[in-house]
Amino acid sequence: MEPRKRPSWRALTPGQRALLQRMRREGALVSVRPWEMSTVRSLLARGLLRPRIRGRERGREGIWFLTALGVRIVPDPSEAASESDLEKDEAAGAP
């Protein structure tokens, strides 16, 4: 079995990125829309999502959760805003 590569944010599709960002914002998915299931399966295969573990998470709502890797890979909105500000400053020629 070959080792699993760590996925990068840029390698994800726009749909995968949107779902991960939504989960970081709102928490675990309580239900999955039919058109989101293929995205959930692809993120599950990449190790970015996990299903609810029976008996362990009885008090928590949701059926799909972000893994630790999933949390790390999703950029923090406040960091993304500061990075885009830096890029704008560099493009404008600010020191």
Tab-separated table of C-alpha atoms in Angstrom:
chain	number	residue	atom	x	y	z
A	1	MET	CA	0.000	0.000	0.000
A	2	GLU	CA	1.485	3.306	-1.045
A	3	PRO	CA	1.496	6.190	1.449
A	4	ARG	CA	-1.292	8.729	1.096
A	5	LYS	CA	-0.144	12.118	-0.143
A	6	ARG	CA	-1.178	15.135	1.863
A	7	PRO	CA	-3.711	17.001	-0.290
A	8	SER	CA	-3.200	20.674	-0.954
A	9	TRP	CA	-5.915	23.306	-0.977
A	10	ARG	CA	-5.125	24.241	-4.577
A	11	ALA	CA	-5.559	20.642	-5.766
A	12	LEU	CA	-9.205	20.570	-4.638
A	13	THR	CA	-12.104	21.356	-6.944
A	14	PRO	CA	-14.224	24.468	-6.314
A	15	GLY	CA	-17.059	22.253	-5.054
A	16	GLN	CA	-14.768	20.483	-2.595
A	17	ARG	CA	-13.396	23.808	-1.363
A	18	ALA	CA	-16.887	25.248	-0.897
A	19	LEU	CA	-18.063	22.226	1.094
A	20	LEU	CA	-14.981	22.267	3.343
A	21	GLN	CA	-15.345	26.010	3.965
A	22	ARG	CA	-19.022	25.570	4.799
A	23	MET	CA	-18.201	22.773	7.232
A	24	ARG	CA	-15.513	24.863	8.922
A	25	ARG	CA	-18.008	27.719	9.288
A	26	GLU	CA	-21.130	25.737	10.272
A	27	GLY	CA	-19.729	22.543	11.787
A	28	ALA	CA	-20.628	18.950	10.963
A	29	LEU	CA	-23.016	18.149	8.122
A	30	VAL	CA	-26.386	17.141	9.530
A	31	SER	CA	-27.654	16.032	6.131
A	32	VAL	CA	-26.151	15.821	2.683
A	33	ARG	CA	-27.919	17.097	-0.394
A	34	PRO	CA	-28.062	14.471	-3.166
A	35	TRP	CA	-25.727	16.429	-5.450
A	36	GLU	CA	-23.149	16.795	-2.632
A	37	MET	CA	-22.693	13.066	-2.032
A	38	SER	CA	-20.025	12.615	-4.724
A	39	THR	CA	-18.091	15.520	-3.187
A	40	VAL	CA	-18.400	13.958	0.274
A	41	ARG	CA	-17.111	10.624	-1.078
A	42	SER	CA	-14.126	12.272	-2.768
A	43	LEU	CA	-13.224	14.194	0.409
A	44	LEU	CA	-13.628	10.993	2.426
A	45	ALA	CA	-11.176	9.242	0.080
A	46	ARG	CA	-8.675	12.090	0.557
A	47	GLY	CA	-8.931	11.795	4.337
A	48	LEU	CA	-10.473	15.243	4.815
A	49	LEU	CA	-13.864	14.018	6.111
A	50	ARG	CA	-14.916	11.165	8.349
A	51	PRO	CA	-18.288	9.640	9.170
A	52	ARG	CA	-19.771	9.783	12.661
A	53	ILE	CA	-18.301	7.080	14.867
A	54	ARG	CA	-21.136	5.014	16.280
A	55	GLY	CA	-21.507	5.345	20.040
A	56	ARG	CA	-18.679	7.849	20.476
A	57	GLU	CA	-20.426	11.026	19.364
A	58	ARG	CA	-23.951	10.526	20.581
A	59	GLY	CA	-24.365	14.087	21.857
A	60	ARG	CA	-23.151	15.718	18.648
A	61	GLU	CA	-25.349	16.409	15.675
A	62	GLY	CA	-24.127	15.533	12.236
A	63	ILE	CA	-23.162	12.583	10.114
A	64	TRP	CA	-19.981	13.915	8.458
A	65	PHE	CA	-17.144	15.665	10.293
A	66	LEU	CA	-13.892	17.362	9.278
A	67	THR	CA	-10.771	15.402	10.180
A	68	ALA	CA	-7.770	17.132	11.752
A	69	LEU	CA	-6.211	17.274	8.286
A	70	GLY	CA	-9.414	18.783	6.916
A	71	VAL	CA	-9.334	21.515	9.548
A	72	ARG	CA	-5.663	22.285	8.820
A	73	ILE	CA	-6.074	22.439	5.045
A	74	VAL	CA	-8.977	24.940	5.018
A	75	PRO	CA	-7.581	28.476	5.111
A	76	ASP	CA	-8.821	30.679	7.920
A	77	PRO	CA	-10.986	33.482	6.446
A	78	SER	CA	-9.142	36.160	8.448
A	79	GLU	CA	-5.754	34.876	7.223
A	80	ALA	CA	-6.996	34.747	3.631
A	81	ALA	CA	-8.117	38.377	3.861
A	82	SER	CA	-4.753	39.517	5.217
A	83	GLU	CA	-2.894	37.559	2.503
A	84	SER	CA	-4.992	39.147	-0.244
A	85	ASP	CA	-4.283	42.586	1.258
A	86	LEU	CA	-0.553	41.816	1.123
A	87	GLU	CA	-0.828	40.737	-2.517
A	88	LYS	CA	-2.664	43.984	-3.369
A	89	ASP	CA	0.024	46.033	-1.613
A	90	GLU	CA	2.788	44.191	-3.486
A	91	ALA	CA	1.007	44.717	-6.810
A	92	ALA	CA	0.639	48.428	-6.067
A	93	GLY	CA	4.355	48.665	-5.279
A	94	ALA	CA	3.992	49.364	-1.573
A	95	PRO	CA	7.068	48.514	0.542
